[in-house]
Amino acid sequence: MTKEQVLEKARQLNVKFVRLQFTDILGVVKNVSIPAKLLPEALDGRMMFDGSSIEGFVRIEESDMYLDPDPNTFVVLPWTDSTGLTARLLCDIKNPDGSPFAGCPRSALKRVLREAKEMGYDIMVGPEPEFFLFQLSPDGTPTIKTTDEGGYFDLSPSDVGEDARRDIVLALEEMGFDIEATHHEVSPGQHEIDFRYADALATADAIVTFRVVARTVARRHGFHATFMPKPIAGVNGSGLHLHQSLFDDNGNAFFDPKQPNGLSRVAMRYISGLMIHARAYTAITNPLVNSYKRLVPGYEAPVYIAWSMGNRSPMIRVPKSQGVDTRIELRSPDPSCNPYLALAVTIKAGLDGLKRRYDLPAPITRNIYRMHEAERRELGIESLPENLQEALQYLENDPVIWDALGDHIAQRFVEAKRLEWDIFRHEVHPWEIDQYLTVY
């Protein structure tokens, strides 16, 4: 869409307010709401805000930042009143001189995608975000009481969150998103909504929008939607599986009908890059202290750096679909990540595999969780980081992943996450009281 088309559509729909949205470095959605009369000024990139108030942006003496809306992201929020609709635009962040702001996550992804384009590839991604629906307490605060006792693919009456999930899908479709599937997940109160694949930037935009829509619609049903990776001990956590493929002038570059498994050398090299850099980008794709409570054996989340043709225990799986649908599925990310940065670092890792042509080990056909440590060691299967501190150390020592983020984002991300780790490390948790207070 052009600026003129956005203005005309806003006029036809009688839009009264426009939310200019963007994410901070940690992936939290920020919002500047303007009356529709200021939309022309906003679309010209002349809407200023105080960047010093945003996590990881700039110091107070450098606070002036500008929002640069992407006209293609203009949608009307379906839950607003028809007498005064509110629309949404996603924005890049610019410096006062009009140059891209080094701390803008969306711009970081666009930079990596330009690199892919220069190599002759367009990146397509299909996300599978999972989330929990929890009950609210009488005063409206979220609890960790699940909405149901349902399991994988269950229907009502077990799944009382089905109506909320349905309305989330309907809202997303009304906003123009292409939903491929939706179902109850393994854990009680856990759900999944799968998006059809699209270009990487549109997919990151969709994930950001999805989280806002899910929380808004869930609240209207009296539930709280959370993308916390592991809110309940003893059950499966929530993942964000990312299906990725590369397209060139000849179509899907991951497909080669001459190969027995249909997988091209491009795909194999891309996988090799994802595996080589896995421990470094895990800090970005799994950014919370809580993320590493999910990445443990026994709950379907990947723990080991390996790949397979169909086997779901490794970190990377190649689904059986071939031709235009040939793709790889990266199973380690979780839905708390900043989607722009998660896609930037994983795509950068894959592109590095294309450039450097790392050796790719054989696919793993057995269940890795059932192997002894000696067997894994013999096969060269390494583990993902066990905690956030370890992941940050790998990130700091990987120049490829650091470059995908840029110095500004990488430095401030590490600073924020080291502070988060220190707070966690110094806190005395209820488990410790239960475990030790009366024993020692």
PDB file of C-alpha atoms in Angstrom, residues 99-380:
ATOM      1  CA  SER A  99      18.822   7.184   8.967  1.00  0.00           C
ATOM      2  CA  PRO A 100      17.779   3.807  10.451  1.00  0.00           C
ATOM      3  CA  PHE A 101      18.194   3.661  14.225  1.00  0.00           C
ATOM      4  CA  ALA A 102      20.783   1.039  15.192  1.00  0.00           C
ATOM      5  CA  GLY A 103      18.563  -0.149  18.055  1.00  0.00           C
ATOM      6  CA  CYS A 104      15.481  -0.871  15.920  1.00  0.00           C
ATOM      7  CA  PRO A 105      14.771  -4.643  15.917  1.00  0.00           C
ATOM      8  CA  ARG A 106      12.667  -4.458  12.748  1.00  0.00           C
ATOM      9  CA  SER A 107      15.506  -2.701  10.928  1.00  0.00           C
ATOM     10  CA  ALA A 108      17.946  -5.389  12.130  1.00  0.00           C
ATOM     11  CA  LEU A 109      15.830  -8.065  10.455  1.00  0.00           C
ATOM     12  CA  LYS A 110      15.524  -6.002   7.273  1.00  0.00           C
ATOM     13  CA  ARG A 111      19.312  -5.689   7.171  1.00  0.00           C
ATOM     14  CA  VAL A 112      19.743  -9.486   7.280  1.00  0.00           C
ATOM     15  CA  LEU A 113      17.044  -9.948   4.642  1.00  0.00           C
ATOM     16  CA  ARG A 114      18.889  -7.538   2.332  1.00  0.00           C
ATOM     17  CA  GLU A 115      21.969  -9.709   2.760  1.00  0.00           C
ATOM     18  CA  ALA A 116      19.925 -12.767   1.756  1.00  0.00           C
ATOM     19  CA  LYS A 117      18.559 -10.885  -1.252  1.00  0.00           C
ATOM     20  CA  GLU A 118      22.076  -9.987  -2.359  1.00  0.00           C
ATOM     21  CA  MET A 119      22.856 -13.711  -2.245  1.00  0.00           C
ATOM     22  CA  GLY A 120      19.834 -14.337  -4.485  1.00  0.00           C
ATOM     23  CA  TYR A 121      17.323 -15.555  -1.895  1.00  0.00           C
ATOM     24  CA  ASP A 122      13.984 -14.570  -0.429  1.00  0.00           C
ATOM     25  CA  ILE A 123      13.291 -16.037   3.018  1.00  0.00           C
ATOM     26  CA  MET A 124       9.905 -17.571   3.771  1.00  0.00           C
ATOM     27  CA  VAL A 125       8.846 -18.420   7.331  1.00  0.00           C
ATOM     28  CA  GLY A 126       5.815 -20.141   8.811  1.00  0.00           C
ATOM     29  CA  PRO A 127       5.466 -19.767  12.612  1.00  0.00           C
ATOM     30  CA  GLU A 128       3.705 -22.076  15.063  1.00  0.00           C
ATOM     31  CA  PRO A 129       3.248 -20.080  18.284  1.00  0.00           C
ATOM     32  CA  GLU A 130       1.963 -21.825  21.400  1.00  0.00           C
ATOM     33  CA  PHE A 131       0.447 -20.125  24.433  1.00  0.00           C
ATOM     34  CA  PHE A 132      -1.480 -20.782  27.630  1.00  0.00           C
ATOM     35  CA  LEU A 133      -4.910 -19.485  28.609  1.00  0.00           C
ATOM     36  CA  PHE A 134      -5.242 -19.019  32.369  1.00  0.00           C
ATOM     37  CA  GLN A 135      -8.167 -18.008  34.531  1.00  0.00           C
ATOM     38  CA  LEU A 136      -8.360 -14.562  36.109  1.00  0.00           C
ATOM     39  CA  SER A 137      -8.845 -14.032  39.828  1.00  0.00           C
ATOM     40  CA  PRO A 138     -11.941 -12.142  41.048  1.00  0.00           C
ATOM     41  CA  ASP A 139      -9.965  -8.888  41.038  1.00  0.00           C
ATOM     42  CA  GLY A 140      -8.898  -9.473  37.413  1.00  0.00           C
ATOM     43  CA  THR A 141      -5.268 -10.432  37.989  1.00  0.00           C
ATOM     44  CA  PRO A 142      -3.917 -13.497  36.137  1.00  0.00           C
ATOM     45  CA  THR A 143      -3.562 -16.835  37.894  1.00  0.00           C
ATOM     46  CA  ILE A 144      -1.911 -20.055  36.741  1.00  0.00           C
ATOM     47  CA  LYS A 145      -5.178 -21.984  36.945  1.00  0.00           C
ATOM     48  CA  THR A 146      -5.786 -23.526  33.557  1.00  0.00           C
ATOM     49  CA  THR A 147      -9.008 -23.083  31.622  1.00  0.00           C
ATOM     50  CA  ASP A 148      -9.392 -26.832  31.023  1.00  0.00           C
ATOM     51  CA  GLU A 149      -7.888 -30.279  31.498  1.00  0.00           C
ATOM     52  CA  GLY A 150      -7.728 -30.936  27.773  1.00  0.00           C
ATOM     53  CA  GLY A 151      -4.875 -32.516  25.865  1.00  0.00           C
ATOM     54  CA  TYR A 152      -3.512 -32.652  22.337  1.00  0.00           C
ATOM     55  CA  PHE A 153      -6.242 -31.913  19.734  1.00  0.00           C
ATOM     56  CA  ASP A 154      -9.028 -32.192  22.351  1.00  0.00           C
ATOM     57  CA  LEU A 155     -12.404 -30.554  21.706  1.00  0.00           C
ATOM     58  CA  SER A 156     -15.124 -29.217  24.018  1.00  0.00           C
ATOM     59  CA  PRO A 157     -16.268 -29.847  26.668  1.00  0.00           C
ATOM     60  CA  SER A 158     -12.689 -30.556  27.788  1.00  0.00           C
ATOM     61  CA  ASP A 159     -11.391 -27.462  26.006  1.00  0.00           C
ATOM     62  CA  VAL A 160     -13.317 -24.501  27.429  1.00  0.00           C
ATOM     63  CA  GLY A 161     -10.754 -22.171  25.875  1.00  0.00           C
ATOM     64  CA  GLU A 162     -11.879 -23.235  22.402  1.00  0.00           C
ATOM     65  CA  ASP A 163     -14.233 -20.254  22.025  1.00  0.00           C
ATOM     66  CA  ALA A 164     -11.471 -17.827  22.945  1.00  0.00           C
ATOM     67  CA  ARG A 165      -9.052 -19.500  20.542  1.00  0.00           C
ATOM     68  CA  ARG A 166     -11.675 -19.409  17.789  1.00  0.00           C
ATOM     69  CA  ASP A 167     -12.261 -15.700  18.321  1.00  0.00           C
ATOM     70  CA  ILE A 168      -8.509 -15.029  18.250  1.00  0.00           C
ATOM     71  CA  VAL A 169      -8.382 -16.727  14.848  1.00  0.00           C
ATOM     72  CA  LEU A 170     -11.424 -14.817  13.592  1.00  0.00           C
ATOM     73  CA  ALA A 171      -9.885 -11.510  14.689  1.00  0.00           C
ATOM     74  CA  LEU A 172      -6.588 -12.352  12.962  1.00  0.00           C
ATOM     75  CA  GLU A 173      -8.386 -13.356   9.766  1.00  0.00           C
ATOM     76  CA  GLU A 174     -10.410 -10.143   9.848  1.00  0.00           C
ATOM     77  CA  MET A 175      -7.092  -8.302   9.980  1.00  0.00           C
ATOM     78  CA  GLY A 176      -5.931 -10.136   6.862  1.00  0.00           C
ATOM     79  CA  PHE A 177      -3.753 -12.902   8.307  1.00  0.00           C
ATOM     80  CA  ASP A 178      -3.760 -16.374   6.744  1.00  0.00           C
ATOM     81  CA  ILE A 179      -4.250 -18.972   9.482  1.00  0.00           C
ATOM     82  CA  GLU A 180      -3.392 -22.530   8.512  1.00  0.00           C
ATOM     83  CA  ALA A 181      -4.403 -24.518  11.616  1.00  0.00           C
ATOM     84  CA  THR A 182      -5.383 -24.172  15.252  1.00  0.00           C
ATOM     85  CA  HIS A 183      -5.768 -26.741  18.026  1.00  0.00           C
ATOM     86  CA  HIS A 184      -5.405 -27.525  21.708  1.00  0.00           C
ATOM     87  CA  GLU A 185      -1.843 -28.428  22.642  1.00  0.00           C
ATOM     88  CA  VAL A 186      -0.485 -31.152  24.938  1.00  0.00           C
ATOM     89  CA  SER A 187      -0.730 -29.346  28.278  1.00  0.00           C
ATOM     90  CA  PRO A 188      -3.955 -28.277  30.006  1.00  0.00           C
ATOM     91  CA  GLY A 189      -4.852 -24.730  28.983  1.00  0.00           C
ATOM     92  CA  GLN A 190      -2.284 -24.735  26.168  1.00  0.00           C
ATOM     93  CA  HIS A 191      -3.115 -23.775  22.577  1.00  0.00           C
ATOM     94  CA  GLU A 192      -1.451 -23.378  19.197  1.00  0.00           C
ATOM     95  CA  ILE A 193      -2.313 -21.216  16.186  1.00  0.00           C
ATOM     96  CA  ASP A 194      -0.299 -21.818  13.014  1.00  0.00           C
ATOM     97  CA  PHE A 195       0.225 -19.143  10.369  1.00  0.00           C
ATOM     98  CA  ARG A 196       0.693 -19.910   6.676  1.00  0.00           C
ATOM     99  CA  TYR A 197       4.213 -19.156   5.524  1.00  0.00           C
ATOM    100  CA  ALA A 198       5.014 -15.653   4.289  1.00  0.00           C
ATOM    101  CA  ASP A 199       8.130 -13.565   3.777  1.00  0.00           C
ATOM    102  CA  ALA A 200      10.211 -13.248   6.933  1.00  0.00           C
ATOM    103  CA  LEU A 201       9.412  -9.600   7.675  1.00  0.00           C
ATOM    104  CA  ALA A 202       5.656 -10.131   7.288  1.00  0.00           C
ATOM    105  CA  THR A 203       5.937 -13.187   9.543  1.00  0.00           C
ATOM    106  CA  ALA A 204       7.700 -11.240  12.295  1.00  0.00           C
ATOM    107  CA  ASP A 205       5.027  -8.543  12.004  1.00  0.00           C
ATOM    108  CA  ALA A 206       2.359 -11.255  12.255  1.00  0.00           C
ATOM    109  CA  ILE A 207       3.840 -12.714  15.449  1.00  0.00           C
ATOM    110  CA  VAL A 208       3.940  -9.272  17.072  1.00  0.00           C
ATOM    111  CA  THR A 209       0.321  -8.672  16.069  1.00  0.00           C
ATOM    112  CA  PHE A 210      -0.738 -12.152  17.167  1.00  0.00           C
ATOM    113  CA  ARG A 211       0.482 -11.619  20.716  1.00  0.00           C
ATOM    114  CA  VAL A 212      -1.484  -8.372  21.023  1.00  0.00           C
ATOM    115  CA  VAL A 213      -4.630  -9.920  19.528  1.00  0.00           C
ATOM    116  CA  ALA A 214      -4.434 -13.065  21.654  1.00  0.00           C
ATOM    117  CA  ARG A 215      -4.152 -11.129  24.881  1.00  0.00           C
ATOM    118  CA  THR A 216      -6.906  -8.689  23.951  1.00  0.00           C
ATOM    119  CA  VAL A 217      -9.404 -11.349  22.870  1.00  0.00           C
ATOM    120  CA  ALA A 218      -8.542 -13.666  25.775  1.00  0.00           C
ATOM    121  CA  ARG A 219      -9.223 -10.860  28.247  1.00  0.00           C
ATOM    122  CA  ARG A 220     -12.644 -10.356  26.668  1.00  0.00           C
ATOM    123  CA  HIS A 221     -13.369 -14.020  27.424  1.00  0.00           C
ATOM    124  CA  GLY A 222     -12.184 -13.639  31.014  1.00  0.00           C
ATOM    125  CA  PHE A 223      -8.819 -15.349  30.430  1.00  0.00           C
ATOM    126  CA  HIS A 224      -5.191 -14.290  30.413  1.00  0.00           C
ATOM    127  CA  ALA A 225      -3.076 -15.358  27.415  1.00  0.00           C
ATOM    128  CA  THR A 226       0.596 -15.798  28.288  1.00  0.00           C
ATOM    129  CA  PHE A 227       3.622 -16.500  26.095  1.00  0.00           C
ATOM    130  CA  MET A 228       5.789 -17.330  29.083  1.00  0.00           C
ATOM    131  CA  PRO A 229       7.710 -20.450  27.970  1.00  0.00           C
ATOM    132  CA  LYS A 230       7.187 -22.600  31.086  1.00  0.00           C
ATOM    133  CA  PRO A 231       4.514 -21.233  33.427  1.00  0.00           C
ATOM    134  CA  ILE A 232       3.741 -24.632  35.017  1.00  0.00           C
ATOM    135  CA  ALA A 233       6.280 -27.205  36.180  1.00  0.00           C
ATOM    136  CA  GLY A 234       5.775 -30.817  35.152  1.00  0.00           C
ATOM    137  CA  VAL A 235       4.012 -30.171  31.830  1.00  0.00           C
ATOM    138  CA  ASN A 236       5.140 -29.169  28.351  1.00  0.00           C
ATOM    139  CA  GLY A 237       6.143 -25.550  27.851  1.00  0.00           C
ATOM    140  CA  SER A 238       5.278 -23.302  24.918  1.00  0.00           C
ATOM    141  CA  GLY A 239       7.413 -23.175  21.808  1.00  0.00           C
ATOM    142  CA  LEU A 240       7.561 -21.060  18.678  1.00  0.00           C
ATOM    143  CA  HIS A 241       8.524 -23.483  15.915  1.00  0.00           C
ATOM    144  CA  LEU A 242       9.840 -21.614  12.876  1.00  0.00           C
ATOM    145  CA  HIS A 243       9.478 -23.282   9.467  1.00  0.00           C
ATOM    146  CA  GLN A 244      12.023 -21.691   7.126  1.00  0.00           C
ATOM    147  CA  SER A 245      12.745 -22.010   3.410  1.00  0.00           C
ATOM    148  CA  LEU A 246      14.715 -20.099   0.787  1.00  0.00           C
ATOM    149  CA  PHE A 247      13.363 -19.175  -2.629  1.00  0.00           C
ATOM    150  CA  ASP A 248      15.380 -18.090  -5.665  1.00  0.00           C
ATOM    151  CA  ASP A 249      14.517 -17.464  -9.330  1.00  0.00           C
ATOM    152  CA  ASN A 250      13.917 -21.210  -9.822  1.00  0.00           C
ATOM    153  CA  GLY A 251      11.540 -21.638  -6.896  1.00  0.00           C
ATOM    154  CA  ASN A 252      12.159 -23.357  -3.559  1.00  0.00           C
ATOM    155  CA  ALA A 253      15.946 -23.588  -3.230  1.00  0.00           C
ATOM    156  CA  PHE A 254      15.603 -26.221  -0.481  1.00  0.00           C
ATOM    157  CA  PHE A 255      14.088 -28.774  -2.895  1.00  0.00           C
ATOM    158  CA  ASP A 256      16.149 -31.017  -5.168  1.00  0.00           C
ATOM    159  CA  PRO A 257      14.201 -33.873  -6.808  1.00  0.00           C
ATOM    160  CA  LYS A 258      17.481 -35.560  -7.734  1.00  0.00           C
ATOM    161  CA  GLN A 259      18.312 -36.220  -4.089  1.00  0.00           C
ATOM    162  CA  PRO A 260      16.822 -39.302  -2.358  1.00  0.00           C
ATOM    163  CA  ASN A 261      15.341 -37.191   0.419  1.00  0.00           C
ATOM    164  CA  GLY A 262      14.467 -34.253  -1.849  1.00  0.00           C
ATOM    165  CA  LEU A 263      16.704 -31.929   0.154  1.00  0.00           C
ATOM    166  CA  SER A 264      19.099 -29.674  -1.771  1.00  0.00           C
ATOM    167  CA  ARG A 265      22.681 -28.748  -0.940  1.00  0.00           C
ATOM    168  CA  VAL A 266      21.412 -25.251  -0.171  1.00  0.00           C
ATOM    169  CA  ALA A 267      19.123 -26.688   2.503  1.00  0.00           C
ATOM    170  CA  MET A 268      21.899 -28.860   3.952  1.00  0.00           C
ATOM    171  CA  ARG A 269      24.301 -25.930   4.179  1.00  0.00           C
ATOM    172  CA  TYR A 270      21.597 -23.734   5.718  1.00  0.00           C
ATOM    173  CA  ILE A 271      21.008 -26.413   8.374  1.00  0.00           C
ATOM    174  CA  SER A 272      24.751 -26.595   9.044  1.00  0.00           C
ATOM    175  CA  GLY A 273      24.812 -22.860   9.831  1.00  0.00           C
ATOM    176  CA  LEU A 274      21.840 -23.182  12.175  1.00  0.00           C
ATOM    177  CA  MET A 275      23.619 -25.962  14.043  1.00  0.00           C
ATOM    178  CA  ILE A 276      27.033 -24.262  14.240  1.00  0.00           C
ATOM    179  CA  HIS A 277      25.587 -21.080  15.728  1.00  0.00           C
ATOM    180  CA  ALA A 278      22.755 -22.651  17.757  1.00  0.00           C
ATOM    181  CA  ARG A 279      24.191 -22.037  21.213  1.00  0.00           C
ATOM    182  CA  ALA A 280      24.840 -18.368  20.439  1.00  0.00           C
ATOM    183  CA  TYR A 281      21.446 -17.481  18.983  1.00  0.00           C
ATOM    184  CA  THR A 282      19.656 -19.346  21.776  1.00  0.00           C
ATOM    185  CA  ALA A 283      20.123 -16.253  23.963  1.00  0.00           C
ATOM    186  CA  ILE A 284      17.885 -14.411  21.476  1.00  0.00           C
ATOM    187  CA  THR A 285      15.396 -17.160  20.605  1.00  0.00           C
ATOM    188  CA  ASN A 286      15.042 -18.200  24.269  1.00  0.00           C
ATOM    189  CA  PRO A 287      15.627 -14.929  26.125  1.00  0.00           C
ATOM    190  CA  LEU A 288      14.192 -15.486  29.608  1.00  0.00           C
ATOM    191  CA  VAL A 289      15.491 -17.181  32.721  1.00  0.00           C
ATOM    192  CA  ASN A 290      12.282 -19.190  32.449  1.00  0.00           C
ATOM    193  CA  SER A 291      13.060 -20.251  28.858  1.00  0.00           C
ATOM    194  CA  TYR A 292      15.554 -22.818  30.116  1.00  0.00           C
ATOM    195  CA  LYS A 293      12.947 -24.517  32.300  1.00  0.00           C
ATOM    196  CA  ARG A 294      11.353 -25.539  28.970  1.00  0.00           C
ATOM    197  CA  LEU A 295      14.602 -26.731  27.360  1.00  0.00           C
ATOM    198  CA  VAL A 296      14.901 -29.894  29.445  1.00  0.00           C
ATOM    199  CA  PRO A 297      14.485 -33.563  28.447  1.00  0.00           C
ATOM    200  CA  GLY A 298      11.088 -35.183  28.755  1.00  0.00           C
ATOM    201  CA  TYR A 299       8.739 -32.458  27.560  1.00  0.00           C
ATOM    202  CA  GLU A 300       9.176 -32.518  23.748  1.00  0.00           C
ATOM    203  CA  ALA A 301      11.242 -29.333  23.658  1.00  0.00           C
ATOM    204  CA  PRO A 302      14.597 -29.827  21.909  1.00  0.00           C
ATOM    205  CA  VAL A 303      17.695 -30.008  24.068  1.00  0.00           C
ATOM    206  CA  TYR A 304      20.243 -31.378  21.618  1.00  0.00           C
ATOM    207  CA  ILE A 305      21.853 -29.768  18.570  1.00  0.00           C
ATOM    208  CA  ALA A 306      21.030 -32.239  15.821  1.00  0.00           C
ATOM    209  CA  TRP A 307      18.777 -32.592  12.784  1.00  0.00           C
ATOM    210  CA  SER A 308      16.489 -35.258  11.420  1.00  0.00           C
ATOM    211  CA  MET A 309      14.137 -36.257   8.627  1.00  0.00           C
ATOM    212  CA  GLY A 310      10.907 -36.382  10.615  1.00  0.00           C
ATOM    213  CA  ASN A 311      12.268 -37.348  14.061  1.00  0.00           C
ATOM    214  CA  ARG A 312      11.064 -34.695  16.542  1.00  0.00           C
ATOM    215  CA  SER A 313      13.691 -35.133  19.251  1.00  0.00           C
ATOM    216  CA  PRO A 314      16.443 -33.053  17.515  1.00  0.00           C
ATOM    217  CA  MET A 315      16.477 -29.264  17.339  1.00  0.00           C
ATOM    218  CA  ILE A 316      15.901 -29.196  13.563  1.00  0.00           C
ATOM    219  CA  ARG A 317      13.360 -31.339  11.749  1.00  0.00           C
ATOM    220  CA  VAL A 318      12.751 -31.636   8.008  1.00  0.00           C
ATOM    221  CA  PRO A 319       9.019 -32.265   7.398  1.00  0.00           C
ATOM    222  CA  LYS A 320       8.176 -34.779   4.661  1.00  0.00           C
ATOM    223  CA  SER A 321       6.521 -32.198   2.374  1.00  0.00           C
ATOM    224  CA  GLN A 322       8.435 -31.674  -0.864  1.00  0.00           C
ATOM    225  CA  GLY A 323       8.438 -29.354  -3.855  1.00  0.00           C
ATOM    226  CA  VAL A 324       7.322 -25.820  -3.065  1.00  0.00           C
ATOM    227  CA  ASP A 325       6.613 -26.876   0.550  1.00  0.00           C
ATOM    228  CA  THR A 326      10.126 -28.176   1.301  1.00  0.00           C
ATOM    229  CA  ARG A 327      11.351 -26.532   4.483  1.00  0.00           C
ATOM    230  CA  ILE A 328      13.188 -26.981   7.743  1.00  0.00           C
ATOM    231  CA  GLU A 329      11.539 -26.653  11.156  1.00  0.00           C
ATOM    232  CA  LEU A 330      13.576 -24.995  13.901  1.00  0.00           C
ATOM    233  CA  ARG A 331      11.983 -26.246  17.123  1.00  0.00           C
ATOM    234  CA  SER A 332      13.989 -24.566  19.867  1.00  0.00           C
ATOM    235  CA  PRO A 333      12.667 -20.932  19.935  1.00  0.00           C
ATOM    236  CA  ASP A 334       9.944 -19.933  22.372  1.00  0.00           C
ATOM    237  CA  PRO A 335       7.201 -17.299  22.029  1.00  0.00           C
ATOM    238  CA  SER A 336       8.737 -14.853  24.541  1.00  0.00           C
ATOM    239  CA  CYS A 337      11.410 -13.872  22.014  1.00  0.00           C
ATOM    240  CA  ASN A 338      11.516 -10.687  19.968  1.00  0.00           C
ATOM    241  CA  PRO A 339      10.428 -12.156  16.600  1.00  0.00           C
ATOM    242  CA  TYR A 340      12.432  -9.627  14.572  1.00  0.00           C
ATOM    243  CA  LEU A 341      15.643 -10.495  16.378  1.00  0.00           C
ATOM    244  CA  ALA A 342      14.904 -14.245  16.490  1.00  0.00           C
ATOM    245  CA  LEU A 343      14.467 -14.349  12.721  1.00  0.00           C
ATOM    246  CA  ALA A 344      17.456 -12.059  12.159  1.00  0.00           C
ATOM    247  CA  VAL A 345      19.864 -14.308  14.076  1.00  0.00           C
ATOM    248  CA  THR A 346      18.563 -17.643  12.805  1.00  0.00           C
ATOM    249  CA  ILE A 347      18.507 -16.500   9.171  1.00  0.00           C
ATOM    250  CA  LYS A 348      21.983 -15.003   9.579  1.00  0.00           C
ATOM    251  CA  ALA A 349      23.180 -18.360  10.949  1.00  0.00           C
ATOM    252  CA  GLY A 350      21.702 -20.211   7.982  1.00  0.00           C
ATOM    253  CA  LEU A 351      23.233 -17.775   5.486  1.00  0.00           C
ATOM    254  CA  ASP A 352      26.609 -18.253   7.155  1.00  0.00           C
ATOM    255  CA  GLY A 353      26.223 -21.967   6.499  1.00  0.00           C
ATOM    256  CA  LEU A 354      25.706 -21.207   2.795  1.00  0.00           C
ATOM    257  CA  LYS A 355      28.850 -19.102   2.725  1.00  0.00           C
ATOM    258  CA  ARG A 356      31.176 -21.312   4.769  1.00  0.00           C
ATOM    259  CA  ARG A 357      29.777 -24.735   3.833  1.00  0.00           C
ATOM    260  CA  TYR A 358      30.217 -26.321   7.234  1.00  0.00           C
ATOM    261  CA  ASP A 359      30.290 -30.101   7.494  1.00  0.00           C
ATOM    262  CA  LEU A 360      26.835 -31.419   8.276  1.00  0.00           C
ATOM    263  CA  PRO A 361      26.614 -34.587  10.388  1.00  0.00           C
ATOM    264  CA  ALA A 362      24.245 -37.360   9.409  1.00  0.00           C
ATOM    265  CA  PRO A 363      20.590 -36.962  10.401  1.00  0.00           C
ATOM    266  CA  ILE A 364      19.562 -38.615  13.649  1.00  0.00           C
ATOM    267  CA  THR A 365      16.872 -41.255  13.273  1.00  0.00           C
ATOM    268  CA  ARG A 366      16.684 -42.420  16.892  1.00  0.00           C
ATOM    269  CA  ASN A 367      15.086 -40.730  19.903  1.00  0.00           C
ATOM    270  CA  ILE A 368      17.967 -38.688  21.319  1.00  0.00           C
ATOM    271  CA  TYR A 369      16.332 -38.492  24.757  1.00  0.00           C
ATOM    272  CA  ARG A 370      16.747 -42.259  25.132  1.00  0.00           C
ATOM    273  CA  MET A 371      20.439 -42.273  24.244  1.00  0.00           C
ATOM    274  CA  HIS A 372      23.116 -42.534  26.899  1.00  0.00           C
ATOM    275  CA  GLU A 373      25.460 -39.583  27.204  1.00  0.00           C
ATOM    276  CA  ALA A 374      28.303 -41.683  25.796  1.00  0.00           C
ATOM    277  CA  GLU A 375      26.223 -42.440  22.678  1.00  0.00           C
ATOM    278  CA  ARG A 376      25.476 -38.765  22.134  1.00  0.00           C
ATOM    279  CA  ARG A 377      29.122 -37.905  22.607  1.00  0.00           C
ATOM    280  CA  GLU A 378      30.161 -40.572  20.093  1.00  0.00           C
ATOM    281  CA  LEU A 379      27.727 -39.117  17.536  1.00  0.00           C
ATOM    282  CA  GLY A 380      28.970 -35.583  18.198  1.00  0.00           C
TER     283      GLY A 380
END
